[in-house]
Coordinates of C-alpha atoms and ligand atoms in Angstrom, one line a residue:
M1 CA 0.2 0.3 0.3
S2 CA 1.6 3.0 -1.4
Q3 CA -0.5 5.5 -0.1
T4 CA -3.0 5.7 3.4
N5 CA -6.3 7.5 4.4
A6 CA -4.8 9.0 7.0
A7 CA -1.5 10.4 6.3
L8 CA -3.2 12.2 2.9
I9 CA -5.3 13.6 5.4
E10 CA -2.7 15.0 6.9
R11 CA -1.9 16.2 4.6
K12 CA -5.1 18.0 3.5
N13 CA -5.3 19.2 6.8
Q14 CA -1.8 20.9 6.1
A15 CA -2.3 22.4 2.7
V16 CA -6.4 23.2 2.3
A17 CA -7.8 25.6 3.9
R18 CA -9.7 24.2 5.9
G19 CA -13.2 25.4 5.2
V20 CA -13.0 22.8 2.0
G21 CA -14.8 20.2 3.9
L22 CA -14.3 16.4 3.7
A23 CA -17.8 14.6 4.5
H24 CA -15.7 10.9 4.6
P25 CA -12.3 10.2 5.7
H26 CA -11.2 8.4 2.6
F27 CA -9.0 9.2 -0.4
I28 CA -10.5 7.7 -3.6
E29 CA -8.3 5.5 -5.6
S30 CA -10.8 4.7 -8.7
A31 CA -13.8 4.2 -9.0
K32 CA -16.5 2.0 -12.0
N33 CA -20.1 2.8 -12.2
A34 CA -21.6 2.6 -9.0
T35 CA -18.2 1.2 -7.1
L36 CA -15.7 3.3 -5.5
I37 CA -11.9 2.1 -3.9
D38 CA -9.8 3.9 -2.6
V39 CA -6.6 4.2 -1.8
E40 CA -6.1 1.7 0.7
G41 CA -7.9 -0.6 -1.6
R42 CA -11.2 -0.9 0.5
E43 CA -14.0 -0.9 -1.9
F44 CA -17.3 1.0 -1.2
I45 CA -21.0 0.9 -3.0
D46 CA -21.4 4.4 -4.0
F47 CA -24.5 6.0 -3.3
A48 CA -23.1 9.7 -3.3
G49 CA -22.8 9.8 -6.5
G50 CA -20.1 13.3 -6.4
I51 CA -23.4 14.7 -5.6
A52 CA -25.7 14.2 -8.1
V53 CA -23.0 14.7 -10.7
L54 CA -22.4 10.6 -11.7
N55 CA -26.5 9.5 -13.0
T56 CA -24.5 7.8 -15.5
G57 CA -22.0 6.3 -13.2
H58 CA -17.6 6.5 -13.2
L59 CA -16.1 6.8 -16.8
H60 CA -18.9 5.1 -18.5
P61 CA -18.0 3.8 -21.5
S62 CA -20.2 6.8 -23.8
V63 CA -19.0 9.1 -22.4
I64 CA -15.3 7.8 -21.9
A65 CA -15.4 7.3 -25.6
A66 CA -17.2 10.7 -26.6
V67 CA -14.1 12.7 -24.4
T68 CA -11.2 10.4 -25.6
E69 CA -12.1 11.2 -28.8
Q70 CA -12.3 14.8 -28.8
L71 CA -9.1 14.8 -26.2
E72 CA -7.4 13.9 -29.7
K73 CA -8.5 16.5 -32.0
L74 CA -9.4 19.7 -29.4
T75 CA -9.3 20.7 -25.8
H76 CA -9.6 24.3 -26.3
T77 CA -10.4 27.7 -28.4
C78 CA -12.8 29.6 -26.0
F79 CA -16.2 29.8 -27.5
M80 CA -16.2 33.4 -27.4
V81 CA -13.4 33.1 -29.5
L82 CA -13.4 30.2 -32.1
G83 CA -16.8 28.0 -32.1
Y84 CA -16.1 24.0 -31.9
E85 CA -19.4 21.9 -32.8
P86 CA -20.0 20.4 -30.2
Y87 CA -20.9 23.1 -28.0
V88 CA -23.6 23.8 -30.6
E89 CA -24.3 19.7 -30.4
V90 CA -25.5 20.5 -26.8
C91 CA -27.5 23.4 -26.6
E92 CA -29.4 22.0 -29.2
K93 CA -30.4 18.9 -27.7
I94 CA -30.9 20.4 -24.0
N95 CA -33.0 23.2 -26.4
A96 CA -35.1 20.0 -27.7
L97 CA -35.3 18.0 -24.1
A98 CA -35.7 21.0 -21.6
P99 CA -39.9 21.7 -21.7
G100 CA -41.9 24.2 -22.7
E101 CA -43.8 25.0 -25.7
Y102 CA -41.2 27.7 -26.9
E103 CA -38.6 28.8 -29.0
K104 CA -35.7 28.4 -26.2
K105 CA -32.2 28.9 -26.8
S106 CA -29.3 28.1 -24.5
A107 CA -26.1 28.8 -23.2
L108 CA -23.3 26.7 -21.2
F109 CA -20.8 27.6 -18.0
T110 CA -18.8 25.8 -16.0
T111 CA -20.3 25.2 -13.0
G112 CA -24.1 25.2 -11.3
A113 CA -23.4 28.5 -9.1
E114 CA -22.5 30.6 -12.5
A115 CA -25.4 28.9 -14.3
V116 CA -27.6 30.4 -11.2
E117 CA -25.9 33.9 -11.6
N118 CA -26.3 33.5 -15.9
A119 CA -29.6 33.4 -15.1
I120 CA -30.6 36.1 -13.1
K121 CA -28.5 38.6 -14.7
I122 CA -30.3 37.3 -18.4
A123 CA -34.1 38.0 -15.8
R124 CA -32.4 41.3 -14.9
A125 CA -31.5 42.5 -18.6
H126 CA -34.8 41.2 -19.7
T127 CA -37.1 42.9 -16.9
G128 CA -35.4 45.9 -16.0
R129 CA -35.8 45.1 -12.2
T130 CA -33.5 43.7 -10.0
G131 CA -35.1 42.0 -6.9
V132 CA -35.4 38.5 -6.8
I133 CA -37.0 36.2 -4.7
A134 CA -35.8 32.9 -3.5
F135 CA -36.6 30.4 -1.1
G136 CA -35.7 29.4 2.2
A137 CA -33.8 25.9 2.3
G138 CA -33.1 25.9 -1.1
Y139 CA -29.7 25.6 -2.3
H140 CA -28.3 27.5 -5.0
G141 CA -24.1 28.3 -4.6
R142 CA -21.7 28.9 -2.9
T143 CA -20.8 32.6 -5.2
M144 CA -21.4 36.0 -3.6
A145 CA -24.5 36.2 -5.7
T146 CA -25.5 32.8 -4.7
L147 CA -25.3 33.2 -1.6
A148 CA -27.1 36.1 -1.4
L149 CA -30.2 33.6 -2.7
T150 CA -28.9 30.5 -1.3
G151 CA -31.8 29.6 2.0
K152 CA -29.3 28.4 4.7
V153 CA -26.9 30.4 6.4
A154 CA -24.4 27.6 8.1
P155 CA -22.2 26.6 7.8
Y156 CA -22.4 28.4 3.5
S157 CA -22.5 32.5 4.4
S158 CA -21.2 31.9 7.9
G159 CA -19.1 35.2 9.3
M160 CA -18.9 36.3 5.8
G161 CA -21.7 39.4 6.6
L162 CA -24.1 40.4 4.6
M163 CA -24.7 38.7 0.9
P164 CA -25.6 41.1 -2.3
G165 CA -29.0 42.9 -1.6
D166 CA -32.0 42.5 -3.6
V167 CA -33.3 39.1 -2.7
Y168 CA -36.3 37.7 -0.7
R169 CA -36.7 35.0 1.3
A170 CA -40.2 33.2 0.6
L171 CA -41.1 30.0 2.3
F172 CA -40.8 26.4 0.6
P173 CA -44.0 25.1 0.8
C174 CA -43.3 21.6 3.1
E175 CA -46.1 19.9 5.0
M176 CA -44.1 17.8 7.1
H177 CA -42.5 20.7 8.9
G178 CA -45.5 23.2 9.1
V179 CA -45.6 25.2 5.8
S180 CA -48.7 24.4 3.5
V181 CA -49.3 26.1 -0.2
E182 CA -51.1 28.4 0.6
D183 CA -48.9 29.6 3.7
A184 CA -45.8 29.3 0.9
L185 CA -48.0 31.4 -0.8
A186 CA -48.9 34.7 1.7
S187 CA -45.5 34.6 2.4
I188 CA -45.0 36.3 -0.8
H189 CA -47.0 38.1 -1.0
R190 CA -46.6 39.6 2.5
I191 CA -42.9 40.4 0.5
F192 CA -45.0 42.3 -2.4
K193 CA -46.4 44.1 0.7
F194 CA -43.7 44.5 3.1
D195 CA -40.5 44.4 1.1
A196 CA -40.1 45.1 -3.2
E197 CA -43.3 45.6 -5.0
P198 CA -44.0 42.9 -7.7
C199 CA -42.6 45.5 -10.6
N200 CA -39.4 46.3 -9.2
I201 CA -39.2 41.8 -9.2
A202 CA -36.7 40.3 -12.0
A203 CA -37.0 36.6 -11.0
I204 CA -38.3 33.9 -8.5
I205 CA -36.0 31.2 -8.6
L206 CA -36.9 27.4 -6.6
E207 CA -35.3 23.9 -7.1
P208 CA -38.6 21.7 -8.2
V209 CA -37.4 19.2 -5.5
Q210 CA -35.2 21.2 -3.0
G211 CA -32.0 18.7 -3.2
E212 CA -29.2 20.5 -0.4
G213 CA -32.9 21.5 1.5
G214 CA -34.4 17.7 1.9
F215 CA -35.0 17.2 -1.1
Y216 CA -38.3 18.4 -0.7
V217 CA -41.2 18.3 -3.5
A218 CA -42.5 21.8 -4.8
P219 CA -46.3 20.3 -5.0
K220 CA -47.7 20.9 -8.9
A221 CA -50.8 23.8 -7.2
F222 CA -47.5 25.6 -6.1
M223 CA -45.3 25.6 -9.2
K224 CA -48.9 27.0 -11.0
A225 CA -49.0 29.5 -8.9
L226 CA -45.8 31.0 -9.8
R227 CA -46.5 30.4 -13.0
D228 CA -49.7 32.5 -13.2
L229 CA -47.8 35.3 -10.8
C230 CA -44.9 35.9 -12.5
D231 CA -47.2 35.7 -16.2
E232 CA -49.2 38.1 -14.0
H233 CA -46.4 40.7 -13.2
G234 CA -43.8 40.2 -15.4
I235 CA -41.4 38.2 -13.6
V236 CA -39.2 35.5 -14.9
L237 CA -39.8 32.1 -13.5
I238 CA -36.7 30.5 -13.3
A239 CA -35.9 26.9 -12.3
D240 CA -32.5 25.5 -10.6
E241 CA -32.5 21.9 -12.3
V242 CA -28.5 21.8 -11.7
Q243 CA -29.3 19.2 -9.3
T244 CA -32.8 17.9 -9.8
G245 CA -32.1 17.8 -14.0
A246 CA -29.8 15.6 -16.3
G247 CA -32.8 12.2 -15.2
R248 CA -32.6 11.7 -12.1
T249 CA -36.5 12.6 -11.4
G250 CA -37.0 10.4 -14.2
T251 CA -37.8 12.6 -16.5
F252 CA -34.9 15.0 -18.3
F253 CA -36.0 18.0 -17.0
A254 CA -38.2 17.7 -13.3
M255 CA -40.1 20.2 -14.2
E256 CA -42.5 18.1 -17.1
Q257 CA -43.8 16.4 -14.5
M258 CA -44.8 20.2 -12.9
G259 CA -47.5 21.0 -15.5
V260 CA -46.4 24.6 -15.9
S261 CA -43.3 25.5 -17.5
A262 CA -39.9 28.1 -16.2
D263 CA -38.8 30.6 -18.4
I264 CA -35.2 29.8 -17.9
T265 CA -33.8 26.5 -16.5
T266 CA -30.0 26.2 -14.9
F267 CA -29.4 22.4 -15.9
A268 CA -25.0 21.6 -14.7
K269 CA -24.0 18.3 -12.4
S270 CA -24.9 15.3 -14.1
I271 CA -24.9 16.9 -17.3
A272 CA -21.3 15.8 -17.8
G273 CA -21.2 12.8 -16.1
G274 CA -18.1 13.8 -13.8
F275 CA -17.1 17.2 -16.2
P276 CA -18.0 20.6 -15.4
L277 CA -20.4 21.9 -18.4
S278 CA -23.0 24.3 -16.9
G279 CA -25.6 25.6 -18.3
I280 CA -29.8 27.5 -19.0
V281 CA -32.3 26.8 -21.8
G282 CA -35.1 29.4 -22.0
K283 CA -37.0 31.5 -23.9
A284 CA -35.2 32.3 -27.0
S285 CA -36.6 35.7 -26.3
I286 CA -35.6 36.6 -22.7
M287 CA -32.2 34.1 -23.5
D288 CA -31.6 37.0 -26.4
K289 CA -32.1 40.0 -23.8
I290 CA -28.0 40.2 -23.2
N291 CA -26.1 41.6 -26.1
P292 CA -22.8 39.7 -28.0
G293 CA -19.9 39.7 -24.8
G294 CA -22.6 40.0 -22.1
L295 CA -22.2 35.9 -21.5
G296 CA -19.3 33.4 -21.1
G297 CA -16.7 32.7 -19.8
T298 CA -12.9 31.4 -20.6
Y299 CA -14.0 27.3 -20.7
G300 CA -17.7 27.7 -20.3
G301 CA -19.0 24.9 -22.3
S302 CA -15.5 23.6 -23.3
P303 CA -15.2 20.8 -25.9
I304 CA -13.7 18.1 -23.9
A305 CA -17.2 18.6 -21.7
C306 CA -19.7 19.2 -24.0
A307 CA -18.3 15.8 -25.6
A308 CA -19.5 14.6 -22.6
A309 CA -22.3 16.2 -22.5
L310 CA -22.5 14.1 -25.5
G311 CA -21.8 11.0 -24.6
V312 CA -24.0 11.5 -21.3
L313 CA -27.5 11.7 -23.8
K314 CA -26.2 9.1 -25.7
A315 CA -26.5 6.5 -22.5
F316 CA -29.7 7.7 -21.6
E317 CA -31.0 7.4 -24.9
E318 CA -29.5 3.6 -25.5
E319 CA -29.6 2.2 -21.6
K320 CA -33.2 3.8 -22.0
L321 CA -32.5 5.3 -18.6
L322 CA -35.3 7.6 -17.5
D323 CA -37.4 4.2 -17.2
R324 CA -34.0 3.1 -15.2
S325 CA -35.0 6.4 -12.5
N326 CA -38.5 5.6 -12.1
Q327 CA -37.6 1.7 -11.5
L328 CA -34.8 2.7 -9.4
G329 CA -36.9 5.4 -7.7
Q330 CA -39.5 3.0 -7.4
M331 CA -37.4 -0.1 -5.7
L332 CA -36.0 2.5 -3.0
T333 CA -39.4 3.9 -1.9
E334 CA -40.3 0.9 -1.2
S335 CA -37.4 -1.0 0.6
L336 CA -37.0 2.1 2.7
N337 CA -40.8 2.3 3.2
Q338 CA -40.6 -1.2 3.9
L339 CA -37.4 0.1 6.7
S340 CA -39.9 2.3 8.1
V341 CA -42.2 -0.3 9.3
D342 CA -39.9 -2.0 11.6
F343 CA -37.8 1.6 12.1
P344 CA -40.4 4.7 12.9
V345 CA -37.6 6.8 13.2
I346 CA -37.5 7.2 10.0
A347 CA -40.2 9.4 10.0
E348 CA -41.1 10.0 5.7
V349 CA -40.3 8.3 2.5
R350 CA -39.7 10.9 0.2
G351 CA -38.6 12.4 -4.0
L352 CA -39.1 12.0 -7.6
G353 CA -38.1 9.5 -9.9
A354 CA -34.5 8.4 -8.5
M355 CA -34.2 10.9 -6.1
I356 CA -35.1 9.9 -2.9
A357 CA -34.5 10.7 0.9
M358 CA -36.2 9.4 4.2
E359 CA -35.9 11.7 7.3
L360 CA -35.6 10.5 10.3
M361 CA -37.2 12.0 13.3
K362 CA -37.0 11.6 17.2
E363 CA -40.1 11.5 19.2
G364 CA -41.2 14.4 16.8
K365 CA -38.2 16.3 16.7
P366 CA -35.2 16.1 13.9
A367 CA -32.7 13.8 14.1
P368 CA -29.2 14.6 13.3
E369 CA -26.5 12.7 15.7
L370 CA -28.6 9.3 14.4
T371 CA -28.4 10.4 10.8
A372 CA -24.5 11.2 11.4
A373 CA -24.3 8.2 12.7
L374 CA -26.0 5.8 9.9
V375 CA -23.7 7.4 7.8
A376 CA -20.4 6.6 9.9
K377 CA -21.8 3.6 10.1
A378 CA -22.9 2.3 6.8
R379 CA -19.4 4.0 5.5
E380 CA -17.8 1.3 8.0
K381 CA -20.3 -1.4 6.6
G382 CA -19.0 -0.2 2.6
L383 CA -21.2 2.6 1.8
I384 CA -21.4 5.8 1.0
L385 CA -24.1 7.8 2.0
I386 CA -24.5 11.6 2.1
S387 CA -26.8 13.8 4.2
C388 CA -28.7 17.1 3.6
G389 CA -31.7 18.8 5.1
L390 CA -31.7 21.9 6.7
Y391 CA -31.9 20.8 10.0
G392 CA -29.5 18.1 9.4
N393 CA -31.4 15.2 9.6
V394 CA -32.6 13.6 5.5
I395 CA -30.4 11.0 3.9
R396 CA -30.6 11.3 0.3
I397 CA -29.8 9.1 -1.9
L398 CA -28.1 9.6 -5.4
V399 CA -27.3 6.6 -6.7
P400 CA -26.4 6.1 -10.2
L401 CA -29.2 5.0 -12.1
T402 CA -26.5 2.1 -13.8
I403 CA -26.0 0.8 -11.0
P404 CA -27.0 -3.1 -11.0
D405 CA -29.8 -4.2 -8.9
A406 CA -27.3 -6.9 -7.3
Q407 CA -25.6 -4.3 -6.2
L408 CA -28.5 -1.7 -5.2
Q409 CA -30.4 -3.8 -3.0
E410 CA -26.4 -4.7 -0.9
G411 CA -26.9 -0.9 0.1
I412 CA -29.8 -1.7 1.3
Q413 CA -29.3 -4.2 3.0
I414 CA -26.2 -2.0 5.0
I415 CA -28.4 0.3 5.3
K416 CA -31.1 -1.6 7.1
Q417 CA -28.0 -3.1 9.4
C418 CA -26.9 0.0 10.0
F419 CA -30.1 0.7 11.5
T420 CA -30.5 -2.3 13.6
E421 CA -26.8 -2.0 15.5
L422 CA -28.1 2.3 15.9
L423 CA -31.0 1.4 17.1
Ligands
PLP1 C1 -29.6 22.9 -6.8 C2 -28.8 24.1 -7.0 N1 -28.1 24.6 -7.4 C3 -27.2 25.9 -7.4 C4 -25.1 24.8 -7.4 C5 -24.4 25.1 -7.4 O1 -23.9 24.3 -8.3 P1 -22.0 24.3 -8.5 O2 -21.5 23.5 -7.4 O3 -21.0 23.1 -9.4 O4 -21.8 25.7 -8.5 C6 -26.0 23.3 -6.9 C7 -24.9 22.4 -5.9 O5 -25.0 21.4 -5.4 C8 -27.6 23.0 -6.5 O6 -28.2 21.8 -5.7

């Protein structure tokens, strides 16, 4: 064994800023599909997927083939200087996939936060307004403007002072924690009354299923009401699909299941199977409001990342991964609901498609310690889990859609053993 986790963690602690956390004390040497191998040769089942980046698994053959082919041709021109076909092809394909009965255009960037920032820029240019309404427990990134939108202070913006202004926070509907659709809508009307008139609001941004916030699915009635509000007041509705997109929820975009469409949709993470690519797709008339030069970035839509995205889209088509997403979601929901009979600390199993979570409660209160203990025990037994939620009491499952059934069941059995030992 040439390396140990302990030695690498020690080097990390010496060399890397403390703010860059590490959820699991392991360094990974290699990975394939849903299997991770650490530097000590220990194998793990990956139920985290690099936080929703690996819907097609680690090193999917279609992605690797597309990237390898691209690597032999071209790695960079900067699309704002000289064009290359894969960028345009990704945009054409995303325009065709994104929900909304209107002509669409796209733009590509590198990270999810960058996509969100650009969606806001376009909404501001389109409306000539500056205000944005975002939601409690929403997560939109770690850059300054996206931190202003992110509805959870610790750890994301703790100690960093006030974030950029003209952002108003509404309540996200969550029956389990006492917020109805009516309460959430009333909180928006309160903003209109107390803080900012609708004519000053450029955009309402939300995740169709809150990711970091705890996998709460926005009710269709809420989305419809938001759509109506936006139409009434000329506000741009932005669906942040950075985590929900690329097939995680059983449709390519979660908004396909919401009965209404957004004006602009962000995407990133699993769109390029582990390579850094993000983007926005929206109504052509809105997307074109910014003049040439106003959108872009040195690496945005790099040839390699675009090739990877084309590999991902090919895998979705060839392997019918949307069907698989729904099938996995069903299997996970059934298994976890079954577990909740023996372990009533599992207060709720919820999600959309294969974006599934279980929320742990003890005596009617969130159970973050138990959640952390479960994550640690599962790791000891060879399963990588991650938690989320405003109270840190939600286990979210973002397993590759390409995982074989037997390995999925193995992971579920580990969760069962952990509950047995912990409770
Ligand atoms: C919904 C949502 N938006 C934006 C982001 C930010 O993406 P990135 O970390 O690539 O900047 C994330 C990341 O988790 C996310 O889940």
